[in-house]
Coordinates of C-alpha atoms and ligand atoms in Angstrom, one line a residue:
M1 CA 4.2 -25.2 -11.2
N2 CA 1.1 -23.3 -11.1
I3 CA 1.7 -20.2 -8.7
L4 CA -0.6 -17.8 -7.3
V5 CA 0.9 -14.4 -7.5
T6 CA -1.3 -11.7 -5.3
G7 CA -0.2 -8.6 -5.8
G8 CA 1.4 -9.4 -9.1
A9 CA 0.6 -6.3 -11.2
G10 CA 2.4 -4.4 -8.8
Y11 CA 6.2 -3.6 -9.0
I12 CA 8.0 -6.3 -7.3
G13 CA 4.9 -8.5 -8.3
S14 CA 5.2 -8.0 -11.7
H15 CA 8.8 -8.4 -12.0
T16 CA 8.3 -11.7 -10.4
V17 CA 5.9 -13.0 -12.4
V18 CA 8.0 -12.3 -15.7
E19 CA 10.9 -14.6 -13.8
L20 CA 8.5 -17.2 -13.1
Q21 CA 7.2 -17.2 -16.6
K22 CA 10.6 -17.3 -18.2
A23 CA 11.4 -20.2 -15.6
G24 CA 8.4 -22.0 -17.0
H25 CA 5.8 -21.7 -14.6
M26 CA 2.4 -21.0 -14.8
V27 CA 1.2 -18.0 -13.3
A28 CA -2.4 -16.7 -12.2
I29 CA -2.4 -13.2 -10.9
V30 CA -4.6 -11.8 -8.5
D31 CA -4.7 -8.0 -7.8
D32 CA -7.1 -5.6 -6.9
L33 CA -5.2 -2.7 -8.5
S34 CA -5.6 -0.5 -5.7
N35 CA -2.3 0.8 -6.3
A36 CA -1.4 -0.8 -10.0
K37 CA -2.5 -0.6 -13.3
A38 CA -4.0 -3.3 -15.5
N39 CA -2.1 -2.3 -18.3
V40 CA 1.1 -4.3 -16.4
I41 CA -0.4 -7.4 -17.6
D42 CA -0.1 -6.5 -21.1
S43 CA 3.4 -5.7 -20.6
I44 CA 4.3 -9.0 -18.7
Q45 CA 2.6 -10.7 -22.1
Q46 CA 4.9 -8.4 -24.1
I47 CA 7.9 -9.2 -22.1
T48 CA 7.6 -12.8 -22.1
G49 CA 5.0 -13.7 -24.8
I50 CA 2.8 -15.5 -22.2
R51 CA -0.4 -13.6 -20.8
P52 CA -0.8 -14.7 -17.0
A53 CA -4.2 -15.5 -15.8
F54 CA -5.5 -11.9 -14.2
F55 CA -8.0 -12.1 -11.4
Q56 CA -9.0 -8.5 -10.2
I57 CA -10.2 -9.0 -6.7
D58 CA -9.4 -8.0 -3.3
C59 CA -7.5 -11.0 -1.7
A60 CA -9.5 -10.8 1.9
D61 CA -12.4 -11.6 -0.2
K62 CA -12.9 -15.2 0.5
N63 CA -15.6 -16.5 -2.2
A64 CA -14.0 -14.6 -4.8
L65 CA -10.2 -16.4 -3.8
R66 CA -11.9 -19.8 -3.6
T67 CA -13.1 -19.2 -7.1
V68 CA -9.2 -18.7 -8.1
F69 CA -8.4 -21.8 -6.5
E70 CA -11.4 -23.9 -8.0
Q71 CA -10.4 -22.7 -12.0
H72 CA -6.8 -22.7 -11.2
P73 CA -4.4 -25.4 -9.7
V74 CA -2.2 -23.7 -7.1
D75 CA 1.1 -25.5 -6.0
A76 CA 2.6 -22.4 -4.0
V77 CA 1.4 -18.7 -3.7
I78 CA 3.8 -16.0 -3.6
H79 CA 1.9 -13.2 -1.2
F80 CA 2.6 -9.4 -2.3
A81 CA -0.3 -7.8 -1.8
G82 CA -0.7 -5.4 0.5
F83 CA -0.4 -1.6 1.6
K84 CA 2.9 -0.5 1.7
A85 CA 3.4 3.2 2.6
V86 CA 5.1 3.5 5.4
G87 CA 3.7 7.3 6.1
E88 CA 0.5 6.8 5.8
S89 CA 0.3 3.7 7.9
V90 CA 0.9 6.0 10.9
K91 CA -1.9 8.0 9.7
K92 CA -4.2 5.1 9.0
P93 CA -3.3 2.1 11.1
L94 CA -6.6 0.1 11.1
A95 CA -6.7 0.4 7.6
Y96 CA -3.3 -1.2 7.3
Y97 CA -4.0 -3.7 10.4
R98 CA -7.4 -4.5 8.6
N99 CA -5.7 -4.9 5.1
N100 CA -2.6 -6.8 5.2
L101 CA -3.4 -9.1 8.1
D102 CA -7.4 -9.8 6.7
S103 CA -5.7 -10.5 3.1
T104 CA -3.0 -13.1 4.7
L105 CA -5.7 -15.0 7.0
T106 CA -8.1 -15.3 4.0
L107 CA -5.1 -16.5 2.0
L108 CA -4.2 -19.3 4.5
E109 CA -7.8 -20.2 5.0
V110 CA -8.5 -20.7 1.7
M111 CA -4.8 -22.3 0.8
E112 CA -5.9 -24.5 3.8
E113 CA -9.3 -25.7 2.1
F114 CA -7.4 -26.2 -1.3
G115 CA -4.5 -28.3 0.4
C116 CA -2.0 -26.1 -0.6
K117 CA 1.2 -25.8 1.3
K118 CA 3.6 -23.4 0.1
F119 CA 4.0 -19.7 0.8
I120 CA 6.5 -17.1 0.0
F121 CA 6.0 -14.1 2.1
S122 CA 7.0 -10.5 0.7
S123 CA 8.4 -9.0 4.2
S124 CA 10.7 -6.4 4.7
A125 CA 14.1 -5.0 6.7
T126 CA 12.2 -3.2 8.5
V127 CA 11.2 -6.2 10.7
Y128 CA 14.5 -5.4 12.2
G129 CA 13.3 -2.7 14.0
P130 CA 15.3 0.4 15.3
N131 CA 17.5 -1.5 18.0
N132 CA 19.3 -4.2 15.9
P133 CA 22.8 -3.9 14.9
Y134 CA 23.6 -3.9 11.2
P135 CA 24.5 -5.6 8.8
Y136 CA 21.0 -7.4 10.0
K137 CA 21.5 -11.0 10.4
E138 CA 18.1 -13.5 10.1
E139 CA 18.8 -14.9 13.6
M140 CA 18.3 -11.5 15.2
P141 CA 15.0 -11.1 17.5
A142 CA 12.7 -9.0 14.6
I143 CA 10.0 -8.2 16.8
Q144 CA 9.9 -4.5 16.6
S145 CA 9.2 -2.4 13.9
S146 CA 9.0 1.6 13.6
S147 CA 5.2 2.1 11.8
P148 CA 2.1 0.0 11.7
Y149 CA 3.1 -0.8 7.8
G150 CA 6.0 -2.5 9.4
W151 CA 4.4 -4.1 12.3
T152 CA 1.9 -5.8 10.0
K153 CA 5.0 -7.5 8.4
V154 CA 6.3 -8.2 12.3
M155 CA 2.8 -9.8 12.5
I156 CA 2.7 -11.9 9.4
E157 CA 5.6 -13.2 10.0
R158 CA 4.3 -14.5 13.5
I159 CA 1.2 -15.9 12.0
L160 CA 3.6 -18.1 9.1
T161 CA 5.5 -19.1 12.1
D162 CA 3.0 -20.2 14.2
Y163 CA 1.0 -21.7 11.3
T164 CA 3.8 -23.9 10.1
T165 CA 4.3 -25.1 13.9
A166 CA 0.6 -26.3 13.9
H167 CA 0.9 -27.7 10.1
P168 CA 4.7 -29.4 10.1
D169 CA 4.0 -30.2 6.1
F170 CA 3.9 -26.5 5.4
C171 CA 6.5 -24.3 4.3
A172 CA 7.1 -20.7 4.3
V173 CA 9.7 -18.4 3.3
L174 CA 9.6 -15.0 5.0
L175 CA 11.8 -12.8 2.6
R176 CA 12.9 -9.6 4.1
Y177 CA 13.8 -7.2 1.4
F178 CA 16.2 -4.4 1.7
N179 CA 15.7 -1.6 -0.9
P180 CA 14.5 -2.5 -4.0
I181 CA 14.8 -0.1 -7.1
G182 CA 15.5 -0.1 -10.9
S183 CA 13.4 -1.7 -13.5
H184 CA 13.0 -4.6 -15.8
E185 CA 15.4 -4.2 -18.7
S186 CA 12.5 -3.5 -21.7
G187 CA 11.7 -0.4 -19.7
L188 CA 8.0 -1.6 -19.5
L189 CA 8.0 -2.8 -16.2
G190 CA 9.1 -0.3 -13.0
D191 CA 8.1 1.6 -10.0
D192 CA 5.3 4.0 -10.8
P193 CA 3.5 4.9 -7.6
N194 CA 0.5 7.1 -7.7
G195 CA 0.7 10.8 -6.3
I196 CA 4.6 12.3 -5.3
P197 CA 6.7 9.4 -4.3
N198 CA 7.6 8.8 -0.7
N199 CA 10.8 6.4 -1.9
L200 CA 13.9 7.7 -3.2
M201 CA 14.5 6.8 -6.3
P202 CA 10.8 7.1 -7.9
Y203 CA 11.4 10.5 -6.3
I204 CA 14.9 10.9 -8.5
T205 CA 13.3 9.7 -11.6
R206 CA 10.7 12.4 -11.5
V207 CA 13.1 15.2 -10.6
A208 CA 15.3 14.1 -13.8
A209 CA 11.9 13.9 -15.7
G210 CA 11.1 17.6 -14.7
Q211 CA 8.2 16.3 -13.1
L212 CA 9.2 17.5 -9.7
E213 CA 11.7 20.6 -9.0
K214 CA 14.1 19.2 -7.0
L215 CA 15.0 16.0 -4.6
T216 CA 15.2 16.7 -0.9
I217 CA 17.8 14.8 0.6
F218 CA 16.4 14.0 4.4
G219 CA 19.6 14.9 6.5
D220 CA 23.4 15.1 5.6
D221 CA 24.3 15.0 10.0
Y222 CA 24.3 11.5 10.3
P223 CA 27.2 9.4 11.7
T224 CA 27.9 8.2 8.4
P225 CA 31.1 8.8 6.0
D226 CA 29.0 11.6 4.2
G227 CA 26.5 12.5 6.6
T228 CA 23.6 10.9 4.4
C229 CA 21.8 7.6 5.3
L230 CA 23.1 4.0 4.2
R231 CA 20.9 1.7 2.9
D232 CA 21.2 -1.7 1.0
Y233 CA 19.7 -0.8 -2.8
L234 CA 19.3 -4.0 -5.1
H235 CA 18.0 -4.3 -8.8
V236 CA 14.0 -5.4 -8.8
V237 CA 15.3 -8.0 -11.1
D238 CA 17.3 -9.7 -8.6
L239 CA 14.9 -9.4 -6.0
A240 CA 12.4 -11.4 -8.1
V241 CA 14.9 -14.1 -9.1
G242 CA 15.2 -14.4 -5.3
H243 CA 11.4 -15.1 -5.2
L244 CA 12.1 -17.9 -7.8
K245 CA 14.9 -19.3 -5.4
A246 CA 12.8 -19.3 -2.5
L247 CA 10.1 -21.5 -4.4
E248 CA 12.4 -23.8 -5.6
Y249 CA 13.4 -24.0 -1.8
A250 CA 9.8 -24.6 -0.5
V251 CA 9.1 -27.3 -3.0
K252 CA 11.8 -29.4 -1.1
H253 CA 11.6 -28.4 2.2
L254 CA 9.1 -28.0 5.2
G255 CA 8.8 -25.4 8.0
V256 CA 9.5 -21.5 7.9
E257 CA 13.0 -19.9 7.3
A258 CA 13.1 -15.8 7.0
V259 CA 15.8 -15.1 4.3
N260 CA 17.1 -11.1 3.7
L261 CA 17.3 -10.3 0.0
G262 CA 20.1 -7.6 0.0
T263 CA 23.5 -7.0 -1.8
G264 CA 25.4 -6.9 1.4
Q265 CA 26.5 -3.3 0.6
G266 CA 25.5 0.0 1.9
V267 CA 25.3 3.2 -0.1
S268 CA 24.5 6.9 1.0
V269 CA 21.8 8.9 -0.4
L270 CA 24.5 11.2 -2.1
E271 CA 26.1 8.4 -3.7
L272 CA 22.8 7.5 -5.3
V273 CA 22.3 10.5 -6.4
H274 CA 25.5 10.7 -8.1
A275 CA 25.7 7.3 -9.4
F276 CA 22.5 8.4 -11.1
K277 CA 23.9 11.6 -12.4
Q278 CA 26.6 9.6 -14.0
A279 CA 24.9 6.5 -15.3
N280 CA 22.7 8.7 -17.3
G281 CA 24.6 11.8 -18.2
I282 CA 21.7 13.8 -16.5
Q283 CA 21.5 16.8 -13.9
L284 CA 19.4 16.2 -10.7
P285 CA 18.9 19.3 -8.9
Y286 CA 19.0 18.7 -4.9
V287 CA 18.8 20.5 -1.4
I288 CA 19.7 19.4 1.9
G289 CA 16.7 19.1 4.3
P290 CA 16.0 18.1 8.1
R291 CA 15.9 14.7 8.8
R292 CA 12.5 12.7 8.1
D293 CA 11.2 11.1 11.2
G294 CA 11.7 7.2 11.5
D295 CA 14.5 7.2 9.6
L296 CA 17.4 4.9 10.7
P297 CA 21.0 6.3 9.9
A298 CA 22.3 2.8 8.3
F299 CA 21.2 -0.5 7.5
W300 CA 22.0 -3.2 5.1
A301 CA 21.7 -7.3 5.2
D302 CA 24.0 -9.9 5.8
A303 CA 23.5 -11.7 2.5
E304 CA 25.1 -15.1 3.7
K305 CA 22.1 -16.9 4.3
A306 CA 20.4 -16.0 1.0
K307 CA 23.8 -17.4 -0.8
N308 CA 23.8 -20.7 1.3
L309 CA 20.2 -21.8 1.7
L310 CA 18.8 -20.3 -1.8
G311 CA 21.8 -20.3 -4.1
W312 CA 21.0 -16.6 -4.4
E313 CA 23.0 -13.7 -4.6
A314 CA 22.4 -9.6 -6.3
M315 CA 24.0 -9.9 -9.5
H316 CA 23.2 -6.1 -10.7
S317 CA 25.3 -2.7 -10.1
I318 CA 24.2 0.1 -8.8
E319 CA 24.9 1.8 -12.4
D320 CA 22.5 -0.9 -14.0
M321 CA 20.3 0.0 -10.8
C322 CA 20.2 3.7 -12.3
K323 CA 20.0 3.0 -15.7
S324 CA 17.1 0.8 -15.8
A325 CA 15.3 3.0 -13.5
W326 CA 15.6 6.2 -15.9
E327 CA 14.5 4.2 -18.8
F328 CA 11.5 3.2 -17.4
A329 CA 10.9 6.8 -16.3
K330 CA 11.6 8.2 -19.9
K331 CA 9.1 6.3 -21.3
K332 CA 6.3 7.5 -18.7
Ligands
UD1_401 C1 11.1 2.1 3.5 C2 10.5 1.3 4.5 C3 10.6 0.2 4.1 C4 9.9 -0.1 3.0 C5 10.5 0.6 2.0 C6 9.9 0.7 0.6 C7 11.3 1.8 7.2 C8 12.2 2.3 8.3 N1 11.8 1.7 6.1 O1 12.5 2.1 3.6 O2 9.9 -0.8 5.6 O3 9.9 -1.2 2.7 O4 10.5 2.3 2.6 O5 8.5 1.1 0.6 O6 9.9 2.5 7.4 N2 15.3 9.6 1.1 C9 15.5 11.1 0.6 N3 14.7 12.1 0.1 C10 13.5 11.4 -0.3 C11 13.2 10.2 -0.2 C12 14.1 9.6 0.7 O7 16.6 11.6 1.2 O8 12.8 12.4 -0.9 C13 16.4 9.1 1.8 C14 15.6 8.5 3.1 O9 16.0 9.4 4.1 C15 16.5 7.0 3.2 C16 16.8 6.6 1.8 O10 16.2 8.1 1.1 O11 17.6 7.3 3.8 C17 15.4 5.7 1.4 O12 14.4 6.2 1.4 P1 13.3 5.3 0.8 O13 13.6 4.9 -0.6 O14 11.8 6.1 1.6 O15 13.1 3.9 1.8 P2 13.8 3.7 3.2 O16 13.1 4.6 4.6 O17 14.9 3.0 3.7

């Protein structure tokens, strides 16, 4: 199939492009490189032997997007492009709503013009909000979030649901990611955020590399076994394969489906830190600091629906995630 991947030069997008090409799909990437680097396209080519078509454009630029659809047949779209820093979204809500909503609406309008009816959306476990019990199940009311970033995911899920109701010949799969970490085994792709990382694993690898002095663990007084927060960490390559499975599902079905992509296991911050040290045989200085605003004590996925509906389950261990994350960081 011919797949358009928006945000395809980013962390999850680039790993997904690799899996799509390995499975024989033709990929066109749309990415404005606002939070990604152009050499990712070279890395994808190095890994798969195929250079994806690449358009450096903003997804909210309708005319530019039309040009892509004119030049490339598009059977399905996987939409990753969007701003994603939780803390920044609290400070710049308008930028987040404008960018994330505009790009999705524009994409849907252009898809409609060109008769494209398959949409895979990069959503997040954040849509379950602060009040649902864990493990999170897809049928729980997902109408809450704790940041403007999270609300854009809630709103886009709503837009896609309403659009699918109005267009019963459309299929949208809303993939709710838990905490993706790790890197491609080649060490050529990985999570490489600009500036000081907000997320745990890129922070850990920069401490391990000596670029940051120490990790601060945000709180050890949570009601969890070791007092630190529990999350459902999954390998980014597993997550990428989940998109391939969602695509296979979307080709054969109509309507909208939300699906969790997680392992179904909660791992604490301290457990991850120790796993990283052990997997890589290196030291990782850390201190315990205060809790971070907005963090929930614990959540993980109920992973049954992904297994039953998409035939997908996470395969990689925490050790694989820690080793591959370090392999990538070492090469930087
Ligand atoms: C957050 C967002 C999620 C988003 C994801 C990836 C929320 C509720 N969650 O997940 O929507 O998709 O980022 O961008 O907004 N930690 C430390 N020290 C650090 C960094 C993190 O102790 O320096 C801890 C956090 O307290 C948390 C865990 O590590 O318990 C994971 O944090 P992080 O990687 O930022 O992901 P989430 O907050 O779970």
